[in-house]
Amino acid sequence: MELTASNWIYTILNSLAALFVISLGVGLVWVVVLYIIDVTQSTHAVRRNYPVIGRFRYLFEHMGEFFRQYFYAMDREEMPFNRAERAWVYRAAKDVDRTLAFGSTRDLRPVGSIYFVNCAYPTRGEDAVAPSPITIGPYCEHPYTTASILNISGMSYGALSKPAVRALSKGAAKAGCWMNTGEGGLSPYHLEGGCDLVFQIGTAKFGVRDENGRLSEEKLAGIASYPEVKMFEIKLSQGAKPGKGGILPAAKVTEEIARIRAVDLGEAAISPNRHPEIANAAGLLDMVELVRRVTGKPVGFKGVVGDTDWLEELFQLILERGIESAPDFITIDGAEGGSGAAPQALLDYMGMPVRESLPMVVDLLCGYGLRQRIKVIASGKLIVPSGVAWALCMGADFVTSARGFMFSLGCIQAMQCNKNTCPTGVTTHDPKLQRGLDPTLKSERVANYVFNMTYDVGMIAHSCGVLEPRQLHRKHARMETASGRSESLEKLYPSVPSGEHLKQSPASGP
């Protein structure tokens, strides 16, 4: 028996030794092949001058962003979202302790820093009330009333995976917030959870276009027939790429997605950079009226603000046509918004940040006497309570977030949304990678994120001495200025009296 065991061990050792020698030989041959390839090619100077070794440059470059994220960057240094922001979302989504010890790591000194004005006599817990409901589209056949503060921004099925859409739909239903379909059309997975939906009409009209790519009233009415679809949003532009339409890489266009969008399988789904029907204020109002007439539901538009001339023209035209002609809401997307795929030239340099555009739009609406008629939705990196509370102070009625909800699903900011290789299954259609995302569990985390966001924004509101978040105003926050002293947002952005612009330009009245 001992001899047999010894022979067995001897055989294993010999096999391992032989395998090692073979592997070493194959490795040496492979190095020689790479050396020959590198010294004979002329495309990459580093590889030509430093054959084989130069290849590690690309590995280090690729791994650098991950090392910075986990080892080198401080809690508040990273972009687009730092570790402190992501950590809050993760804890909120898991519904675990969100308290911290010792002191804040946030530096209040940089110009533009926001902090809130605590009241000497804060609102007691027993006096606090839930966020007040708001009705959108009072002139519609089917107006929409909701009390939700934070809602899911436009992310299409295609940009997101099937389990991600399922989890968001179910989570939104549990939390009582709405979910925007994004421009990719209405999928069965949006409807699966039974949540309130906002159907986004992109420039390619995916889901509601005819064979010529134009808006189909028949298909539009079909979408509106779903009771879950509460509103329609006409997408003019988005924060990550103003002036360019949506981009769904070919690798992410599956057979099902191609069928929903009515595009060719395996080809990139690239939307036009604008609606051909909308070339001016009149065209925009005509489109709003058409969609509202066909659907009977509230209709608004989403856009990035670069200047306000076009908005002034729009508001003047609304007053000429009548207040009923106005869009029911405007979604203001900041230049800091995200996307699954965008050209860097637009991602980095195009459009105005929401911190600047939101007060501009709110003040214009007030100046033209349209603030009560048109609701305002703010979007753009507002993923933590301070950002949402700031938006409410500046005059937003609602806030929407895309990447905040992606973090609640488990996104780790791997920055691979456009490559179909998302390691957490959120933005990939690879079944092996999707296995990691359990829609049932993640839907609970989506709901937790909304509940805890609402609670913490309410906590800020109560500290400011108001009963609920929608009572926050500009006087409740301050901003650090270049002088080294902070100023009230009310002083930096004085509220415009209703109708002020009409007094300055009487000819623009109705």
Coordinates of C-alpha atoms in Angstrom, one line a residue:
M1 CA 0.0 0.0 0.0
E2 CA 2.9 2.4 0.9
L3 CA 4.6 1.6 -2.5
T4 CA 1.4 2.4 -4.4
A5 CA 1.0 5.7 -2.6
S6 CA 4.6 6.6 -3.2
N7 CA 4.3 5.8 -6.9
W8 CA 1.2 7.9 -7.0
I9 CA 2.9 10.9 -5.4
Y10 CA 5.9 10.5 -7.6
T11 CA 3.8 10.5 -10.8
I12 CA 2.0 13.7 -9.7
L13 CA 5.2 15.4 -9.0
N14 CA 6.7 14.4 -12.4
S15 CA 3.5 15.5 -14.1
L16 CA 3.7 18.9 -12.4
A17 CA 7.3 19.3 -13.3
A18 CA 6.7 18.4 -16.9
L19 CA 3.7 20.9 -17.0
F20 CA 5.9 23.6 -15.5
V21 CA 8.7 23.0 -18.1
I22 CA 6.1 23.0 -20.9
S23 CA 4.5 26.2 -19.6
L24 CA 7.9 27.9 -19.3
G25 CA 8.8 26.9 -22.9
V26 CA 5.5 28.1 -24.2
G27 CA 5.9 31.3 -22.3
L28 CA 9.4 31.9 -23.7
V29 CA 8.1 31.2 -27.2
W30 CA 5.3 33.7 -26.7
V31 CA 7.7 36.3 -25.4
V32 CA 9.9 35.9 -28.5
V33 CA 6.8 36.2 -30.8
L34 CA 5.7 39.4 -29.0
Y35 CA 9.3 40.7 -29.2
I36 CA 9.4 40.2 -33.0
I37 CA 5.9 41.7 -33.4
D38 CA 6.8 44.8 -31.3
V39 CA 10.2 45.6 -32.9
T40 CA 8.8 45.2 -36.5
Q41 CA 5.6 47.3 -36.0
S42 CA 5.7 51.0 -36.4
T43 CA 2.3 52.1 -34.9
H44 CA 3.3 52.3 -31.2
A45 CA 6.6 54.0 -30.4
V46 CA 6.8 52.7 -26.8
R47 CA 6.4 49.0 -27.9
R48 CA 9.0 49.5 -30.7
N49 CA 11.6 51.0 -28.4
Y50 CA 10.8 48.7 -25.4
P51 CA 9.5 45.5 -26.9
V52 CA 7.3 43.3 -24.6
I53 CA 7.9 45.5 -21.5
G54 CA 6.2 48.4 -23.2
R55 CA 3.0 46.4 -23.3
F56 CA 2.6 46.8 -19.5
R57 CA 2.0 50.5 -20.1
Y58 CA -1.5 49.7 -21.4
L59 CA -2.2 47.4 -18.5
F60 CA -1.2 50.0 -15.9
E61 CA -3.1 52.7 -17.7
H62 CA -6.3 50.5 -17.7
M63 CA -5.8 49.5 -14.0
G64 CA -4.9 53.0 -12.9
E65 CA -8.5 54.2 -12.5
F66 CA -9.3 51.2 -10.3
F67 CA -6.2 51.7 -8.1
R68 CA -7.0 55.4 -7.7
Q69 CA -10.6 54.6 -6.7
Y70 CA -9.7 52.2 -4.0
F71 CA -6.2 53.1 -2.8
Y72 CA -5.0 56.5 -3.7
A73 CA -7.8 59.0 -4.0
M74 CA -9.1 60.7 -0.8
D75 CA -12.8 60.3 0.1
R76 CA -13.8 63.5 -1.6
E77 CA -11.3 63.7 -4.5
E78 CA -12.8 61.4 -7.2
M79 CA -14.8 62.3 -10.2
P80 CA -17.6 62.1 -11.4
F81 CA -18.6 60.9 -7.9
N82 CA -16.3 60.6 -4.9
R83 CA -16.2 57.8 -2.4
A84 CA -18.1 59.8 0.3
E85 CA -21.1 60.3 -2.1
R86 CA -21.1 56.7 -3.3
A87 CA -20.7 55.4 0.3
W88 CA -23.8 57.3 1.4
V89 CA -25.9 55.9 -1.4
Y90 CA -24.7 52.3 -0.7
R91 CA -25.6 52.7 3.0
A92 CA -28.9 54.3 2.2
A93 CA -29.8 51.5 -0.3
K94 CA -28.8 48.8 2.2
D95 CA -30.7 50.6 4.9
V96 CA -27.8 50.5 7.3
D97 CA -26.4 53.1 9.7
R98 CA -25.6 56.4 7.9
T99 CA -24.0 58.1 10.8
L100 CA -20.2 59.0 10.9
A101 CA -17.8 59.6 13.7
F102 CA -15.3 62.3 14.8
G103 CA -16.1 65.0 12.2
S104 CA -16.8 65.9 8.6
T105 CA -14.2 65.4 5.9
R106 CA -15.9 68.0 3.7
D107 CA -13.9 71.2 3.2
L108 CA -16.3 74.2 3.5
R109 CA -13.8 76.8 2.3
P110 CA -13.8 76.4 -1.5
V111 CA -15.8 79.0 -3.4
G112 CA -19.3 77.6 -4.2
S113 CA -19.6 75.4 -1.2
I114 CA -23.1 75.1 0.0
Y115 CA -24.4 74.7 3.6
F116 CA -27.8 75.1 5.1
V117 CA -29.0 77.6 7.7
N118 CA -30.1 75.9 10.8
C119 CA -32.9 77.4 12.8
A120 CA -32.6 78.2 16.5
Y121 CA -36.0 76.4 17.0
P122 CA -36.0 73.4 14.6
T123 CA -39.2 71.6 13.7
R124 CA -39.9 68.8 16.2
G125 CA -40.4 65.3 14.9
E126 CA -44.0 65.2 16.0
D127 CA -44.7 68.4 14.1
A128 CA -43.1 67.3 10.8
V129 CA -45.3 66.4 7.9
A130 CA -44.8 64.3 4.7
P131 CA -43.8 66.0 1.5
S132 CA -46.8 67.8 0.0
P133 CA -48.3 66.4 -3.3
I134 CA -48.0 68.3 -6.5
T135 CA -50.3 68.1 -9.5
I136 CA -48.8 68.2 -13.0
G137 CA -50.9 69.0 -16.0
P138 CA -54.0 70.7 -14.7
Y139 CA -55.3 71.2 -18.2
C140 CA -54.9 67.6 -19.2
E141 CA -57.6 65.0 -19.3
H142 CA -55.5 62.9 -17.0
P143 CA -53.4 65.1 -14.7
Y144 CA -50.7 63.4 -12.5
T145 CA -50.5 64.0 -8.8
T146 CA -47.5 62.8 -6.8
A147 CA -45.7 63.6 -3.6
S148 CA -42.4 62.0 -4.6
I149 CA -39.3 64.2 -4.3
L150 CA -36.6 61.9 -5.8
N151 CA -37.5 60.0 -9.0
I152 CA -35.6 57.8 -11.5
S153 CA -34.2 59.7 -14.5
G154 CA -34.3 58.6 -18.1
M155 CA -32.3 55.3 -18.6
S156 CA -33.4 53.1 -21.5
Y157 CA -33.6 49.4 -21.7
G158 CA -30.6 48.9 -23.8
A159 CA -28.4 51.3 -21.9
L160 CA -29.5 49.3 -18.8
S161 CA -29.7 45.5 -18.5
K162 CA -33.0 43.6 -18.2
P163 CA -32.5 42.8 -14.5
A164 CA -31.6 46.4 -13.8
V165 CA -34.8 47.7 -15.4
R166 CA -36.8 45.1 -13.5
A167 CA -35.3 46.1 -10.2
L168 CA -35.9 49.8 -10.8
S169 CA -39.5 49.2 -11.8
K170 CA -40.3 47.1 -8.8
G171 CA -38.3 49.4 -6.5
A172 CA -40.0 52.5 -7.8
A173 CA -43.4 51.0 -7.2
K174 CA -42.5 50.2 -3.6
A175 CA -41.1 53.7 -3.0
G176 CA -44.0 55.5 -4.7
C177 CA -41.8 57.4 -7.2
W178 CA -41.8 57.5 -10.9
M179 CA -39.5 55.9 -13.4
N180 CA -38.5 57.5 -16.7
T181 CA -38.2 55.0 -19.6
G182 CA -35.4 56.8 -21.4
E183 CA -35.5 57.2 -25.1
G184 CA -35.3 53.4 -25.9
G185 CA -39.1 52.8 -25.8
L186 CA -41.4 50.9 -23.4
S187 CA -40.3 47.4 -22.6
P188 CA -42.2 44.7 -20.7
Y189 CA -39.7 45.1 -17.9
H190 CA -40.7 48.7 -17.3
L191 CA -44.2 47.6 -16.8
E192 CA -43.4 44.5 -14.7
G193 CA -43.1 46.3 -11.4
G194 CA -46.3 48.4 -11.8
C195 CA -44.7 51.7 -11.0
D196 CA -45.6 55.1 -12.4
L197 CA -43.8 55.7 -15.7
V198 CA -42.7 58.7 -17.7
F199 CA -42.4 57.8 -21.4
Q200 CA -39.5 59.7 -23.0
I201 CA -39.8 60.6 -26.7
G202 CA -36.3 60.8 -28.0
T203 CA -35.2 62.3 -31.3
A204 CA -35.4 58.9 -32.9
K205 CA -38.9 58.3 -31.6
F206 CA -38.1 54.8 -30.5
G207 CA -41.3 53.0 -29.6
V208 CA -43.6 55.6 -31.2
R209 CA -42.3 56.1 -34.7
D210 CA -43.7 55.0 -38.0
E211 CA -41.8 53.3 -40.9
N212 CA -40.3 56.7 -41.9
G213 CA -39.1 57.5 -38.5
R214 CA -41.8 60.1 -37.8
L215 CA -44.0 60.3 -34.7
S216 CA -46.9 57.8 -35.0
E217 CA -50.1 59.0 -33.4
E218 CA -51.4 55.5 -33.4
K219 CA -48.4 54.1 -31.5
L220 CA -48.4 57.1 -29.2
A221 CA -52.0 56.4 -28.2
G222 CA -51.1 52.8 -27.7
I223 CA -48.4 53.8 -25.2
A224 CA -50.8 56.2 -23.5
S225 CA -53.3 53.4 -23.0
Y226 CA -51.1 51.8 -20.4
P227 CA -52.4 53.1 -17.0
E228 CA -48.8 52.9 -15.7
V229 CA -47.7 55.6 -18.1
K230 CA -48.5 58.9 -16.3
M231 CA -46.6 61.5 -18.4
F232 CA -44.6 62.1 -21.6
E233 CA -41.3 63.8 -21.8
I234 CA -39.9 65.2 -25.1
K235 CA -36.2 64.9 -25.0
L236 CA -34.5 67.9 -26.6
S237 CA -31.0 67.2 -25.1
Q238 CA -29.3 65.7 -22.2
G239 CA -26.5 66.9 -19.9
A240 CA -23.7 64.5 -21.1
K241 CA -24.1 65.4 -24.8
P242 CA -26.1 68.5 -25.7
G243 CA -26.4 68.7 -29.4
K244 CA -26.0 65.0 -30.0
G245 CA -28.6 62.2 -29.9
G246 CA -28.5 59.0 -27.9
I247 CA -25.8 56.4 -28.7
L248 CA -26.4 52.7 -28.0
P249 CA -23.2 50.8 -29.1
A250 CA -23.8 47.9 -31.5
A251 CA -22.5 45.4 -28.8
K252 CA -25.6 46.3 -26.7
V253 CA -28.2 46.0 -29.4
T254 CA -29.7 42.6 -28.8
E255 CA -32.5 41.0 -30.8
E256 CA -35.1 42.1 -28.3
I257 CA -33.8 45.7 -28.1
A258 CA -33.7 45.9 -31.8
R259 CA -37.3 44.8 -32.0
I260 CA -38.5 47.3 -29.3
R261 CA -36.6 50.2 -31.0
A262 CA -37.3 49.0 -34.6
V263 CA -33.6 49.1 -35.5
D264 CA -31.3 46.6 -37.2
L265 CA -29.8 43.9 -35.0
G266 CA -26.1 44.4 -34.3
E267 CA -25.9 48.0 -35.5
A268 CA -25.4 50.9 -33.2
A269 CA -28.7 52.8 -32.5
I270 CA -27.7 56.4 -33.0
S271 CA -30.4 59.1 -32.6
P272 CA -30.5 62.3 -34.6
N273 CA -29.2 65.4 -32.7
R274 CA -32.7 67.0 -32.7
H275 CA -36.3 66.4 -33.6
P276 CA -36.9 67.5 -37.2
E277 CA -40.3 68.9 -36.2
I278 CA -38.8 71.2 -33.6
A279 CA -36.7 74.0 -35.0
N280 CA -38.1 76.9 -32.9
A281 CA -40.4 77.8 -30.0
A282 CA -43.5 77.3 -32.2
G283 CA -42.4 73.8 -33.2
L284 CA -41.8 72.8 -29.6
L285 CA -45.2 74.0 -28.4
D286 CA -46.9 72.3 -31.4
M287 CA -45.2 69.0 -30.5
V288 CA -46.2 69.4 -26.9
E289 CA -49.8 70.1 -27.9
L290 CA -49.9 67.1 -30.3
V291 CA -48.6 64.6 -27.8
R292 CA -51.0 66.0 -25.1
R293 CA -54.0 65.9 -27.4
V294 CA -53.3 62.3 -28.5
T295 CA -52.4 61.0 -25.0
G296 CA -54.5 63.1 -22.7
K297 CA -51.7 63.1 -20.2
P298 CA -49.1 65.7 -19.0
V299 CA -46.4 66.5 -21.5
G300 CA -43.1 68.4 -20.9
F301 CA -39.6 68.5 -22.3
K302 CA -36.1 67.8 -21.1
G303 CA -33.2 70.0 -22.1
V304 CA -29.8 71.4 -21.2
V305 CA -29.6 75.2 -20.8
G306 CA -26.8 77.0 -22.6
D307 CA -28.4 80.4 -22.8
T308 CA -31.9 81.7 -21.9
D309 CA -32.9 83.5 -25.1
W310 CA -34.7 80.5 -26.5
L311 CA -36.6 80.1 -23.2
E312 CA -37.7 83.8 -23.2
E313 CA -38.9 83.3 -26.8
L314 CA -40.8 80.2 -25.7
F315 CA -42.4 81.9 -22.6
Q316 CA -43.5 84.9 -24.6
L317 CA -45.1 82.6 -27.2
I318 CA -46.9 80.7 -24.4
L319 CA -48.4 83.9 -23.2
E320 CA -49.6 84.8 -26.7
R321 CA -51.2 81.4 -27.3
G322 CA -52.6 81.0 -23.8
I323 CA -51.4 79.4 -20.7
E324 CA -53.0 76.1 -21.6
S325 CA -50.4 75.8 -24.4
A326 CA -47.5 75.6 -22.0
P327 CA -45.6 72.4 -21.4
D328 CA -46.7 70.9 -18.1
F329 CA -43.1 70.5 -16.9
I330 CA -39.5 71.3 -17.8
T331 CA -36.7 68.9 -16.9
I332 CA -33.5 70.8 -16.5
D333 CA -30.5 68.6 -17.1
G334 CA -27.1 70.0 -16.0
A335 CA -23.9 69.7 -18.0
E336 CA -22.7 67.4 -15.2
G337 CA -25.2 64.7 -16.3
G338 CA -24.2 61.2 -17.3
S339 CA -24.7 58.9 -20.2
G340 CA -23.9 55.4 -21.3
A341 CA -21.8 56.7 -24.2
A342 CA -20.9 60.3 -25.1
P343 CA -18.1 62.1 -27.0
Q344 CA -15.6 63.6 -24.6
A345 CA -15.7 67.0 -26.3
L346 CA -19.4 67.3 -25.3
L347 CA -19.1 65.5 -22.0
D348 CA -16.5 67.9 -20.7
Y349 CA -17.3 71.2 -22.3
M350 CA -20.9 71.6 -23.5
G351 CA -23.8 73.0 -21.6
M352 CA -24.4 74.8 -18.3
P353 CA -24.2 73.1 -14.9
V354 CA -27.5 72.7 -13.1
R355 CA -26.3 74.9 -10.2
E356 CA -26.4 77.8 -12.6
S357 CA -29.2 76.8 -15.0
L358 CA -31.8 75.8 -12.4
P359 CA -32.1 79.3 -10.7
M360 CA -32.1 80.9 -14.2
V361 CA -35.0 78.9 -15.4
V362 CA -37.0 79.2 -12.2
D363 CA -36.5 83.0 -12.2
L364 CA -37.6 83.3 -15.8
L365 CA -40.7 81.3 -15.1
C366 CA -41.5 83.6 -12.2
G367 CA -40.8 86.7 -14.3
Y368 CA -43.2 85.6 -17.0
G369 CA -45.9 84.5 -14.5
L370 CA -45.6 80.9 -15.4
R371 CA -44.1 79.4 -12.3
Q372 CA -47.3 77.8 -11.0
R373 CA -48.3 76.5 -14.4
I374 CA -45.0 74.8 -15.3
K375 CA -43.4 72.4 -12.9
V376 CA -39.6 72.2 -12.7
I377 CA -37.6 69.0 -12.5
A378 CA -33.9 69.2 -11.7
S379 CA -31.3 66.6 -12.8
G380 CA -27.5 66.4 -12.7
K381 CA -25.4 64.7 -10.0
L382 CA -28.0 65.2 -7.3
I383 CA -27.5 61.9 -5.6
V384 CA -27.2 62.8 -1.9
P385 CA -29.5 64.7 0.4
S386 CA -27.6 68.0 0.3
G387 CA -27.9 68.1 -3.5
V388 CA -31.6 67.4 -3.5
A389 CA -32.2 69.9 -0.7
W390 CA -30.3 72.5 -2.6
A391 CA -32.4 72.0 -5.7
L392 CA -35.6 72.4 -3.6
C393 CA -34.2 75.6 -2.1
M394 CA -33.5 76.9 -5.6
G395 CA -37.1 76.3 -6.7
A396 CA -37.3 72.8 -8.2
D397 CA -40.5 70.8 -7.6
F398 CA -38.8 67.4 -8.2
V399 CA -35.4 65.9 -8.6
T400 CA -34.5 63.0 -10.9
S401 CA -31.3 60.9 -10.8
A402 CA -29.9 58.2 -13.0
R403 CA -26.5 57.4 -11.5
G404 CA -27.7 57.6 -8.0
F405 CA -30.1 54.8 -8.7
M406 CA -27.4 52.9 -10.5
F407 CA -25.3 53.0 -7.3
S408 CA -28.3 51.7 -5.4
L409 CA -28.3 48.7 -7.8
G410 CA -24.7 48.0 -7.0
C411 CA -22.8 50.1 -9.6
I412 CA -19.1 50.5 -8.6
Q413 CA -18.3 53.4 -11.1
A414 CA -16.2 51.0 -13.3
M415 CA -16.8 53.4 -16.2
Q416 CA -17.6 50.6 -18.6
C417 CA -21.2 51.4 -19.4
N418 CA -20.4 51.7 -23.2
K419 CA -18.5 48.5 -23.5
N420 CA -21.1 45.9 -22.5
T421 CA -18.7 44.7 -19.8
C422 CA -20.2 46.2 -16.7
P423 CA -18.9 44.0 -13.8
T424 CA -22.1 44.4 -11.7
G425 CA -24.6 43.6 -14.4
V426 CA -26.2 47.0 -14.4
T427 CA -25.4 48.1 -18.0
T428 CA -24.4 44.9 -19.7
H429 CA -26.4 42.3 -21.8
D430 CA -23.9 39.5 -21.1
P431 CA -25.9 36.9 -19.3
K432 CA -22.9 35.8 -17.2
L433 CA -22.4 39.3 -15.8
Q434 CA -26.2 39.9 -15.4
R435 CA -26.3 36.9 -13.0
G436 CA -24.8 39.1 -10.3
L437 CA -27.8 41.4 -10.2
D438 CA -30.8 39.9 -8.3
P439 CA -33.8 42.1 -9.3
T440 CA -35.8 41.1 -6.1
L441 CA -33.0 42.1 -3.7
K442 CA -32.0 45.2 -5.7
S443 CA -35.6 46.4 -5.9
E444 CA -35.5 46.6 -2.1
R445 CA -32.4 48.7 -2.2
V446 CA -33.9 51.0 -4.8
A447 CA -36.8 51.6 -2.5
N448 CA -34.6 52.0 0.5
Y449 CA -32.6 54.7 -1.3
V450 CA -35.7 56.7 -2.0
F451 CA -37.1 56.3 1.5
N452 CA -33.8 57.3 3.2
M453 CA -33.2 60.2 0.8
T454 CA -36.6 61.5 1.6
Y455 CA -36.0 61.1 5.3
D456 CA -32.6 62.8 5.2
V457 CA -33.8 65.7 3.1
G458 CA -36.6 66.1 5.5
M459 CA -34.1 66.1 8.3
I460 CA -32.3 69.1 6.6
A461 CA -35.7 70.8 6.2
H462 CA -36.6 70.3 9.9
S463 CA -33.2 71.7 10.9
C464 CA -34.0 74.8 8.9
G465 CA -37.2 75.2 10.8
V466 CA -39.8 74.2 8.1
L467 CA -42.3 71.4 8.3
E468 CA -41.4 69.5 5.1
P469 CA -38.8 69.6 2.2
R470 CA -41.0 71.5 -0.2
Q471 CA -41.1 74.5 2.2
L472 CA -37.3 75.0 1.7
H473 CA -36.4 78.3 0.0
R474 CA -33.2 80.2 -1.0
K475 CA -33.0 81.9 2.4
H476 CA -32.4 78.4 3.9
A477 CA -29.0 78.0 2.3
R478 CA -25.7 79.9 1.9
M479 CA -22.8 79.8 -0.5
E480 CA -19.2 80.4 0.1
T481 CA -17.9 83.3 -2.0
A482 CA -14.5 84.6 -3.2
S483 CA -14.4 87.1 -0.3
G484 CA -14.1 84.3 2.2
R485 CA -17.5 84.9 3.6
S486 CA -20.7 83.1 2.7
E487 CA -23.8 84.8 1.3
S488 CA -27.5 83.7 1.4
L489 CA -28.7 82.2 -1.8
E490 CA -31.6 84.6 -1.5
K491 CA -29.1 87.5 -1.8
L492 CA -27.0 85.8 -4.5
Y493 CA -30.1 84.8 -6.5
P494 CA -32.8 87.3 -5.6
S495 CA -36.3 85.9 -6.1
V496 CA -38.0 87.5 -9.2
P497 CA -41.5 88.7 -8.5
S498 CA -44.2 87.1 -10.5
G499 CA -44.7 88.9 -13.8
E500 CA -41.6 91.1 -13.4
H501 CA -40.5 90.5 -17.0
L502 CA -44.0 91.5 -18.3
K503 CA -43.7 94.8 -16.6
Q504 CA -40.4 95.4 -18.3
S505 CA -41.8 94.4 -21.7
P506 CA -45.5 95.2 -21.9
A507 CA -45.7 94.2 -25.5
S508 CA -44.9 90.6 -24.6
G509 CA -48.1 90.2 -22.6
P510 CA -51.0 88.0 -23.7

